[in-house]
Amino acid sequence: MSKYSKIGLFLFLLLTSIFSFFHKNYIYGYILLLLSLVPVFLIFRNEFLLLAFLKIRKKDTKGLKKYLEYVKSPKLQLTKNQMAYYYFLNGILYSEKNIFQSEHYMQKALDSGLKFKQNIAIAKLNLAIAALSKGNKKRAEFLLLEAKKMDISGLLHDQIQIIKIQMKRIGNINRPDPYGRK
């Protein structure tokens, strides 16, 4: 359901409740007035994104993919902030399968404006992993440093340390032997 149809449903329910009040049907007026708040809530909180966040908590990637597929055209169905989290959820979905597609979605999420520092830290961590897999060690170090700054609760500390260890291994492998022959 697009955000414009939700606004239309809100206006219809609001006008119907006002009409009920004028005809002294106060019970129906109050019920319709309360029901008119549901579309307003769903304008600012998309129902499919809420369900997708619940699937992430349960670590159900199939359910996450199912609910993200319900959003056919994000520009019509979602507000600007919701689009950032739509891209963020897609980035999480593809982080295990295709790190480069995940990088694309995480970058779009950061550009669209993620709000919470923990989500920004997760996005930057995924971007650092993608940069490291491409061989761009300096960018990966920079993104890890930013992710560490954004991780205020320390939830990503272990993952950051694992990636730093991997970066050291890559640095040792690529270093030429100074005593070897050319």
JSON list of N, CA and C in Angstrom, two decimals, residues 18-51:
[
{"chain": "A", "resi": 18, "resn": "ILE", "atom": "N", "xyz": [-16.14, 12.20, 11.88]},
{"chain": "A", "resi": 18, "resn": "ILE", "atom": "CA", "xyz": [-16.75, 13.52, 12.10]},
{"chain": "A", "resi": 18, "resn": "ILE", "atom": "C", "xyz": [-18.23, 13.48, 11.73]},
{"chain": "A", "resi": 19, "resn": "PHE", "atom": "N", "xyz": [-18.54, 12.80, 10.63]},
{"chain": "A", "resi": 19, "resn": "PHE", "atom": "CA", "xyz": [-19.93, 12.64, 10.21]},
{"chain": "A", "resi": 19, "resn": "PHE", "atom": "C", "xyz": [-20.73, 11.90, 11.27]},
{"chain": "A", "resi": 20, "resn": "SER", "atom": "N", "xyz": [-20.11, 10.88, 11.89]},
{"chain": "A", "resi": 20, "resn": "SER", "atom": "CA", "xyz": [-20.79, 10.13, 12.95]},
{"chain": "A", "resi": 20, "resn": "SER", "atom": "C", "xyz": [-21.05, 11.00, 14.18]},
{"chain": "A", "resi": 21, "resn": "PHE", "atom": "N", "xyz": [-20.12, 11.87, 14.51]},
{"chain": "A", "resi": 21, "resn": "PHE", "atom": "CA", "xyz": [-20.31, 12.77, 15.64]},
{"chain": "A", "resi": 21, "resn": "PHE", "atom": "C", "xyz": [-21.47, 13.74, 15.37]},
{"chain": "A", "resi": 22, "resn": "PHE", "atom": "N", "xyz": [-21.59, 14.23, 14.16]},
{"chain": "A", "resi": 22, "resn": "PHE", "atom": "CA", "xyz": [-22.69, 15.14, 13.83]},
{"chain": "A", "resi": 22, "resn": "PHE", "atom": "C", "xyz": [-24.05, 14.46, 13.92]},
{"chain": "A", "resi": 23, "resn": "HIS", "atom": "N", "xyz": [-24.09, 13.16, 13.65]},
{"chain": "A", "resi": 23, "resn": "HIS", "atom": "CA", "xyz": [-25.35, 12.43, 13.74]},
{"chain": "A", "resi": 23, "resn": "HIS", "atom": "C", "xyz": [-25.54, 11.76, 15.09]},
{"chain": "A", "resi": 24, "resn": "LYS", "atom": "N", "xyz": [-24.77, 12.19, 16.06]},
{"chain": "A", "resi": 24, "resn": "LYS", "atom": "CA", "xyz": [-24.85, 11.76, 17.45]},
{"chain": "A", "resi": 24, "resn": "LYS", "atom": "C", "xyz": [-24.63, 10.26, 17.63]},
{"chain": "A", "resi": 25, "resn": "ASN", "atom": "N", "xyz": [-23.80, 9.66, 16.75]},
{"chain": "A", "resi": 25, "resn": "ASN", "atom": "CA", "xyz": [-23.34, 8.28, 16.93]},
{"chain": "A", "resi": 25, "resn": "ASN", "atom": "C", "xyz": [-21.92, 8.34, 17.51]},
{"chain": "A", "resi": 26, "resn": "TYR", "atom": "N", "xyz": [-21.86, 8.63, 18.80]},
{"chain": "A", "resi": 26, "resn": "TYR", "atom": "CA", "xyz": [-20.59, 8.90, 19.44]},
{"chain": "A", "resi": 26, "resn": "TYR", "atom": "C", "xyz": [-19.70, 7.65, 19.51]},
{"chain": "A", "resi": 27, "resn": "ILE", "atom": "N", "xyz": [-20.30, 6.49, 19.72]},
{"chain": "A", "resi": 27, "resn": "ILE", "atom": "CA", "xyz": [-19.51, 5.26, 19.82]},
{"chain": "A", "resi": 27, "resn": "ILE", "atom": "C", "xyz": [-18.80, 4.99, 18.48]},
{"chain": "A", "resi": 28, "resn": "TYR", "atom": "N", "xyz": [-19.56, 5.07, 17.37]},
{"chain": "A", "resi": 28, "resn": "TYR", "atom": "CA", "xyz": [-18.94, 4.86, 16.06]},
{"chain": "A", "resi": 28, "resn": "TYR", "atom": "C", "xyz": [-17.92, 5.95, 15.74]},
{"chain": "A", "resi": 29, "resn": "GLY", "atom": "N", "xyz": [-18.21, 7.15, 16.18]},
{"chain": "A", "resi": 29, "resn": "GLY", "atom": "CA", "xyz": [-17.28, 8.26, 15.96]},
{"chain": "A", "resi": 29, "resn": "GLY", "atom": "C", "xyz": [-15.95, 8.02, 16.64]},
{"chain": "A", "resi": 30, "resn": "TYR", "atom": "N", "xyz": [-16.00, 7.58, 17.92]},
{"chain": "A", "resi": 30, "resn": "TYR", "atom": "CA", "xyz": [-14.76, 7.30, 18.65]},
{"chain": "A", "resi": 30, "resn": "TYR", "atom": "C", "xyz": [-14.01, 6.11, 18.05]},
{"chain": "A", "resi": 31, "resn": "ILE", "atom": "N", "xyz": [-14.74, 5.08, 17.67]},
{"chain": "A", "resi": 31, "resn": "ILE", "atom": "CA", "xyz": [-14.10, 3.89, 17.08]},
{"chain": "A", "resi": 31, "resn": "ILE", "atom": "C", "xyz": [-13.41, 4.25, 15.77]},
{"chain": "A", "resi": 32, "resn": "LEU", "atom": "N", "xyz": [-14.12, 5.02, 14.92]},
{"chain": "A", "resi": 32, "resn": "LEU", "atom": "CA", "xyz": [-13.53, 5.42, 13.64]},
{"chain": "A", "resi": 32, "resn": "LEU", "atom": "C", "xyz": [-12.37, 6.40, 13.83]},
{"chain": "A", "resi": 33, "resn": "LEU", "atom": "N", "xyz": [-12.47, 7.25, 14.85]},
{"chain": "A", "resi": 33, "resn": "LEU", "atom": "CA", "xyz": [-11.37, 8.16, 15.14]},
{"chain": "A", "resi": 33, "resn": "LEU", "atom": "C", "xyz": [-10.12, 7.40, 15.56]},
{"chain": "A", "resi": 34, "resn": "LEU", "atom": "N", "xyz": [-10.30, 6.38, 16.40]},
{"chain": "A", "resi": 34, "resn": "LEU", "atom": "CA", "xyz": [-9.16, 5.55, 16.80]},
{"chain": "A", "resi": 34, "resn": "LEU", "atom": "C", "xyz": [-8.62, 4.74, 15.63]},
{"chain": "A", "resi": 35, "resn": "LEU", "atom": "N", "xyz": [-9.51, 4.24, 14.78]},
{"chain": "A", "resi": 35, "resn": "LEU", "atom": "CA", "xyz": [-9.06, 3.48, 13.61]},
{"chain": "A", "resi": 35, "resn": "LEU", "atom": "C", "xyz": [-8.32, 4.37, 12.61]},
{"chain": "A", "resi": 36, "resn": "SER", "atom": "N", "xyz": [-8.65, 5.66, 12.59]},
{"chain": "A", "resi": 36, "resn": "SER", "atom": "CA", "xyz": [-7.96, 6.56, 11.65]},
{"chain": "A", "resi": 36, "resn": "SER", "atom": "C", "xyz": [-6.51, 6.78, 12.05]},
{"chain": "A", "resi": 37, "resn": "LEU", "atom": "N", "xyz": [-6.15, 6.49, 13.29]},
{"chain": "A", "resi": 37, "resn": "LEU", "atom": "CA", "xyz": [-4.77, 6.64, 13.73]},
{"chain": "A", "resi": 37, "resn": "LEU", "atom": "C", "xyz": [-3.86, 5.53, 13.21]},
{"chain": "A", "resi": 38, "resn": "VAL", "atom": "N", "xyz": [-4.44, 4.38, 12.86]},
{"chain": "A", "resi": 38, "resn": "VAL", "atom": "CA", "xyz": [-3.64, 3.25, 12.35]},
{"chain": "A", "resi": 38, "resn": "VAL", "atom": "C", "xyz": [-2.94, 3.60, 11.04]},
{"chain": "A", "resi": 39, "resn": "PRO", "atom": "N", "xyz": [-3.64, 4.16, 10.04]},
{"chain": "A", "resi": 39, "resn": "PRO", "atom": "CA", "xyz": [-2.91, 4.52, 8.82]},
{"chain": "A", "resi": 39, "resn": "PRO", "atom": "C", "xyz": [-1.84, 5.59, 9.04]},
{"chain": "A", "resi": 40, "resn": "VAL", "atom": "N", "xyz": [-2.08, 6.51, 9.98]},
{"chain": "A", "resi": 40, "resn": "VAL", "atom": "CA", "xyz": [-1.07, 7.52, 10.29]},
{"chain": "A", "resi": 40, "resn": "VAL", "atom": "C", "xyz": [0.18, 6.86, 10.85]},
{"chain": "A", "resi": 41, "resn": "PHE", "atom": "N", "xyz": [-0.01, 5.90, 11.74]},
{"chain": "A", "resi": 41, "resn": "PHE", "atom": "CA", "xyz": [1.13, 5.16, 12.29]},
{"chain": "A", "resi": 41, "resn": "PHE", "atom": "C", "xyz": [1.87, 4.42, 11.18]},
{"chain": "A", "resi": 42, "resn": "LEU", "atom": "N", "xyz": [1.12, 3.81, 10.26]},
{"chain": "A", "resi": 42, "resn": "LEU", "atom": "CA", "xyz": [1.74, 3.03, 9.20]},
{"chain": "A", "resi": 42, "resn": "LEU", "atom": "C", "xyz": [2.38, 3.89, 8.11]},
{"chain": "A", "resi": 43, "resn": "ILE", "atom": "N", "xyz": [2.08, 5.18, 8.08]},
{"chain": "A", "resi": 43, "resn": "ILE", "atom": "CA", "xyz": [2.79, 6.07, 7.17]},
{"chain": "A", "resi": 43, "resn": "ILE", "atom": "C", "xyz": [4.22, 6.24, 7.65]},
{"chain": "A", "resi": 44, "resn": "PHE", "atom": "N", "xyz": [4.40, 6.40, 8.96]},
{"chain": "A", "resi": 44, "resn": "PHE", "atom": "CA", "xyz": [5.73, 6.66, 9.51]},
{"chain": "A", "resi": 44, "resn": "PHE", "atom": "C", "xyz": [6.48, 5.38, 9.89]},
{"chain": "A", "resi": 45, "resn": "ARG", "atom": "N", "xyz": [5.78, 4.29, 10.02]},
{"chain": "A", "resi": 45, "resn": "ARG", "atom": "CA", "xyz": [6.39, 2.99, 10.32]},
{"chain": "A", "resi": 45, "resn": "ARG", "atom": "C", "xyz": [5.80, 1.98, 9.35]},
{"chain": "A", "resi": 46, "resn": "ASN", "atom": "N", "xyz": [6.54, 1.63, 8.32]},
{"chain": "A", "resi": 46, "resn": "ASN", "atom": "CA", "xyz": [6.04, 0.70, 7.32]},
{"chain": "A", "resi": 46, "resn": "ASN", "atom": "C", "xyz": [5.88, -0.69, 7.93]},
{"chain": "A", "resi": 47, "resn": "GLU", "atom": "N", "xyz": [4.74, -1.31, 7.66]},
{"chain": "A", "resi": 47, "resn": "GLU", "atom": "CA", "xyz": [4.42, -2.60, 8.29]},
{"chain": "A", "resi": 47, "resn": "GLU", "atom": "C", "xyz": [5.37, -3.70, 7.86]},
{"chain": "A", "resi": 48, "resn": "PHE", "atom": "N", "xyz": [5.84, -3.66, 6.62]},
{"chain": "A", "resi": 48, "resn": "PHE", "atom": "CA", "xyz": [6.73, -4.71, 6.14]},
{"chain": "A", "resi": 48, "resn": "PHE", "atom": "C", "xyz": [8.14, -4.55, 6.73]},
{"chain": "A", "resi": 49, "resn": "LEU", "atom": "N", "xyz": [8.57, -3.33, 6.95]},
{"chain": "A", "resi": 49, "resn": "LEU", "atom": "CA", "xyz": [9.86, -3.12, 7.60]},
{"chain": "A", "resi": 49, "resn": "LEU", "atom": "C", "xyz": [9.82, -3.54, 9.06]},
{"chain": "A", "resi": 50, "resn": "LEU", "atom": "N", "xyz": [8.70, -3.29, 9.72]},
{"chain": "A", "resi": 50, "resn": "LEU", "atom": "CA", "xyz": [8.56, -3.73, 11.11]},
{"chain": "A", "resi": 50, "resn": "LEU", "atom": "C", "xyz": [8.62, -5.25, 11.20]},
{"chain": "A", "resi": 51, "resn": "LEU", "atom": "N", "xyz": [7.92, -5.92, 10.29]},
{"chain": "A", "resi": 51, "resn": "LEU", "atom": "CA", "xyz": [7.95, -7.38, 10.27]},
{"chain": "A", "resi": 51, "resn": "LEU", "atom": "C", "xyz": [9.34, -7.91, 9.90]}
]
